[in-house]
PDB file of C-alpha atoms in Angstrom:
ATOM      1  CA  MET A   1     171.482  -8.408 120.260  1.00  0.00           C
ATOM      2  CA  SER A   2     174.529  -6.246 119.822  1.00  0.00           C
ATOM      3  CA  CYS A   3     175.209  -4.061 116.851  1.00  0.00           C
ATOM      4  CA  ARG A   4     178.609  -5.689 116.376  1.00  0.00           C
ATOM      5  CA  SER A   5     177.160  -9.188 115.852  1.00  0.00           C
ATOM      6  CA  GLU A   6     174.838  -7.935 113.098  1.00  0.00           C
ATOM      7  CA  PHE A   7     177.744  -6.730 110.965  1.00  0.00           C
ATOM      8  CA  GLN A   8     180.217  -9.534 111.450  1.00  0.00           C
ATOM      9  CA  VAL A   9     180.795 -11.899 108.564  1.00  0.00           C
ATOM     10  CA  LYS A  10     182.306 -15.249 109.453  1.00  0.00           C
ATOM     11  CA  LYS A  11     185.282 -16.396 107.422  1.00  0.00           C
ATOM     12  CA  GLN A  12     185.068 -19.852 105.876  1.00  0.00           C
ATOM     13  CA  PRO A  13     187.734 -22.257 107.146  1.00  0.00           C
ATOM     14  CA  VAL A  14     190.308 -23.442 104.654  1.00  0.00           C
ATOM     15  CA  LEU A  15     189.808 -27.111 103.836  1.00  0.00           C
ATOM     16  CA  ILE A  16     192.897 -29.288 103.609  1.00  0.00           C
ATOM     17  CA  THR A  17     191.307 -31.077 100.633  1.00  0.00           C
ATOM     18  CA  ASN A  18     191.782 -27.886  98.612  1.00  0.00           C
ATOM     19  CA  ALA A  19     195.545 -28.049  99.109  1.00  0.00           C
ATOM     20  CA  ALA A  20     197.692 -28.975  96.125  1.00  0.00           C
ATOM     21  CA  ARG A  21     199.454 -32.325  96.078  1.00  0.00           C
ATOM     22  CA  SER A  22     203.014 -32.282  97.364  1.00  0.00           C
ATOM     23  CA  GLN A  23     205.919 -32.164  94.918  1.00  0.00           C
ATOM     24  CA  ASP A  24     207.099 -35.611  96.037  1.00  0.00           C
ATOM     25  CA  ASP A  25     203.645 -37.073  95.482  1.00  0.00           C
ATOM     26  CA  GLN A  26     203.418 -35.523  92.002  1.00  0.00           C
ATOM     27  CA  LEU A  27     206.896 -36.798  91.090  1.00  0.00           C
ATOM     28  CA  ARG A  28     206.056 -40.302  92.308  1.00  0.00           C
ATOM     29  CA  SER A  29     202.850 -40.463  90.216  1.00  0.00           C
ATOM     30  CA  ARG A  30     204.709 -39.229  87.117  1.00  0.00           C
ATOM     31  CA  GLN A  31     207.414 -41.861  87.642  1.00  0.00           C
ATOM     32  CA  ILE A  32     204.783 -44.583  87.909  1.00  0.00           C
ATOM     33  CA  ARG A  33     203.115 -43.423  84.674  1.00  0.00           C
ATOM     34  CA  TYR A  34     206.469 -43.338  82.876  1.00  0.00           C
ATOM     35  CA  VAL A  35     207.498 -46.822  84.021  1.00  0.00           C
ATOM     36  CA  SER A  36     204.095 -48.274  83.152  1.00  0.00           C
ATOM     37  CA  MET A  37     204.228 -46.791  79.624  1.00  0.00           C
ATOM     38  CA  MET A  38     207.764 -48.101  79.102  1.00  0.00           C
ATOM     39  CA  SER A  39     206.546 -51.518  80.281  1.00  0.00           C
ATOM     40  CA  VAL A  40     203.853 -51.436  77.607  1.00  0.00           C
ATOM     41  CA  ARG A  41     206.570 -50.560  75.087  1.00  0.00           C
ATOM     42  CA  ALA A  42     208.617 -53.572  76.197  1.00  0.00           C
ATOM     43  CA  GLY A  43     205.438 -55.645  75.908  1.00  0.00           C
ATOM     44  CA  CYS A  44     205.053 -54.468  72.290  1.00  0.00           C
ATOM     45  CA  LEU A  45     208.588 -55.680  71.534  1.00  0.00           C
ATOM     46  CA  ILE A  46     207.963 -59.076  73.138  1.00  0.00           C
ATOM     47  CA  LEU A  47     204.567 -59.382  71.409  1.00  0.00           C
ATOM     48  CA  GLY A  48     206.195 -58.585  68.056  1.00  0.00           C
ATOM     49  CA  ALA A  49     208.779 -61.326  68.588  1.00  0.00           C
ATOM     50  CA  ILE A  50     206.062 -63.833  69.544  1.00  0.00           C
ATOM     51  CA  LEU A  51     203.945 -62.849  66.538  1.00  0.00           C
ATOM     52  CA  ILE A  52     206.874 -63.434  64.176  1.00  0.00           C
ATOM     53  CA  SER A  53     207.379 -66.934  65.544  1.00  0.00           C
ATOM     54  CA  VAL A  54     203.635 -67.827  65.528  1.00  0.00           C
ATOM     55  CA  LYS A  55     202.857 -66.172  62.136  1.00  0.00           C
ATOM     56  CA  PRO A  56     199.162 -65.347  62.713  1.00  0.00           C
ATOM     57  CA  PRO A  57     196.853 -64.023  59.984  1.00  0.00           C
ATOM     58  CA  PHE A  58     197.382 -60.341  59.182  1.00  0.00           C
ATOM     59  CA  LEU A  59     200.962 -60.525  60.503  1.00  0.00           C
ATOM     60  CA  PRO A  60     202.122 -57.311  58.747  1.00  0.00           C
ATOM     61  CA  LEU A  61     199.243 -55.359  60.332  1.00  0.00           C
ATOM     62  CA  TRP A  62     200.069 -56.666  63.826  1.00  0.00           C
ATOM     63  CA  LEU A  63     203.765 -55.894  63.371  1.00  0.00           C
ATOM     64  CA  ILE A  64     202.983 -52.354  62.204  1.00  0.00           C
ATOM     65  CA  LEU A  65     200.817 -51.822  65.310  1.00  0.00           C
ATOM     66  CA  CYS A  66     203.592 -53.146  67.578  1.00  0.00           C
ATOM     67  CA  ALA A  67     206.199 -50.958  65.841  1.00  0.00           C
ATOM     68  CA  ALA A  68     203.927 -47.904  66.100  1.00  0.00           C
ATOM     69  CA  GLY A  69     203.518 -48.585  69.831  1.00  0.00           C
ATOM     70  CA  MET A  70     207.285 -48.895  70.294  1.00  0.00           C
ATOM     71  CA  VAL A  71     207.877 -45.593  68.470  1.00  0.00           C
ATOM     72  CA  PHE A  72     204.960 -43.584  69.872  1.00  0.00           C
ATOM     73  CA  LEU A  73     205.074 -44.672  73.536  1.00  0.00           C
ATOM     74  CA  PRO A  74     208.512 -43.215  74.476  1.00  0.00           C
ATOM     75  CA  TRP A  75     207.545 -39.834  73.055  1.00  0.00           C
ATOM     76  CA  ALA A  76     204.171 -39.849  74.848  1.00  0.00           C
ATOM     77  CA  ALA A  77     205.729 -41.134  78.082  1.00  0.00           C
ATOM     78  CA  VAL A  78     208.211 -38.258  78.239  1.00  0.00           C
ATOM     79  CA  LEU A  79     205.493 -35.685  77.552  1.00  0.00           C
ATOM     80  CA  ILE A  80     203.159 -37.140  80.152  1.00  0.00           C
ATOM     81  CA  ALA A  81     205.904 -37.623  82.754  1.00  0.00           C
ATOM     82  CA  ASN A  82     207.035 -33.993  82.431  1.00  0.00           C
ATOM     83  CA  ASP A  83     203.518 -32.579  82.533  1.00  0.00           C
ATOM     84  CA  ARG A  84     202.220 -31.006  85.727  1.00  0.00           C
ATOM     85  CA  PRO A  85     198.840 -32.022  87.096  1.00  0.00           C
ATOM     86  CA  PRO A  86     195.955 -29.891  85.874  1.00  0.00           C
ATOM     87  CA  LYS A  87     194.856 -26.925  87.926  1.00  0.00           C
ATOM     88  CA  SER A  88     191.630 -27.407  89.825  1.00  0.00           C
ATOM     89  CA  ARG A  89     188.631 -25.144  89.497  1.00  0.00           C
ATOM     90  CA  ALA A  90     189.250 -23.926  93.026  1.00  0.00           C
ATOM     91  CA  HIS A  91     192.722 -22.630  92.060  1.00  0.00           C
ATOM     92  CA  PRO A  92     192.753 -21.635  88.362  1.00  0.00           C
ATOM     93  CA  ALA A  93     196.118 -20.804  86.821  1.00  0.00           C
ATOM     94  CA  GLY A  94     197.230 -17.182  86.998  1.00  0.00           C
ATOM     95  CA  VAL A  95     194.457 -16.004  89.304  1.00  0.00           C
ATOM     96  CA  PRO A  96     195.522 -15.521  92.906  1.00  0.00           C
ATOM     97  CA  THR A  97     192.970 -16.540  95.471  1.00  0.00           C
ATOM     98  CA  VAL A  98     191.867 -13.571  97.523  1.00  0.00           C
ATOM     99  CA  ASN A  99     189.419 -13.721 100.361  1.00  0.00           C
ATOM    100  CA  ASN A 100     187.036 -10.840  99.681  1.00  0.00           C
ATOM    101  CA  GLN A 101     185.172 -11.323 102.924  1.00  0.00           C
ATOM    102  CA  ARG A 102     185.891  -8.844 105.664  1.00  0.00           C
ATOM    103  CA  ILE A 103     184.585  -8.256 109.103  1.00  0.00           C
ATOM    104  CA  LEU A 104     182.375  -5.216 109.354  1.00  0.00           C
ATOM    105  CA  THR A 105     182.522  -3.443 112.655  1.00  0.00           C
ATOM    106  CA  ALA A 106     180.028  -1.002 114.021  1.00  0.00           C
ATOM    107  CA  GLU A 107     181.418   2.489 114.497  1.00  0.00           C
ATOM    108  CA  SER A 108     179.876   5.307 116.387  1.00  0.00           C
ATOM    109  CA  ALA A 109     178.493   8.262 114.467  1.00  0.00           C
ATOM    110  CA  GLU A 110     181.225  10.471 115.965  1.00  0.00           C
ATOM    111  CA  GLU A 111     183.998   8.216 114.592  1.00  0.00           C
ATOM    112  CA  VAL A 112     182.429   8.254 111.147  1.00  0.00           C
ATOM    113  CA  ARG A 113     182.100  12.058 111.097  1.00  0.00           C
ATOM    114  CA  HIS A 114     185.719  12.671 112.065  1.00  0.00           C
ATOM    115  CA  ARG A 115     187.248  10.282 109.589  1.00  0.00           C
ATOM    116  CA  THR A 116     189.417  12.156 107.090  1.00  0.00           C
ATOM    117  CA  ILE A 117     191.086  10.824 104.000  1.00  0.00           C
ATOM    118  CA  ASP A 118     194.024  12.923 102.871  1.00  0.00           C
ATOM    119  CA  LEU A 119     195.553  12.270  99.451  1.00  0.00           C
ATOM    120  CA  GLU A 120     198.625  14.439  99.833  1.00  0.00           C
ATOM    121  CA  PRO A 121     201.509  13.402 102.099  1.00  0.00           C
TER     122      PRO A 121
END
């Protein structure tokens, strides 16, 4: 058993699953969310028109809910579409990832004794 193998620390491999999603993939998912929310808004408009022609009970309440959906959904869709995906626990915002592991190598006693650290240039 060599002295070198006792002091070596193996580095963990980087997993591809820890990688962030690509910009194109993020953009595509935001576009899908935006279009789906605008489709729900269009559905609120069509539902309001159908409700007016059918005249169900509590018609004013249903129309208020449809109108609220048509007003609220565009605002929410823009906010959600422009929002970035949340940071994962593996890569929190503002904290750079640094690998603190290092490989320790065995040095002879002579090398250790002659090591000098000089602070002045």
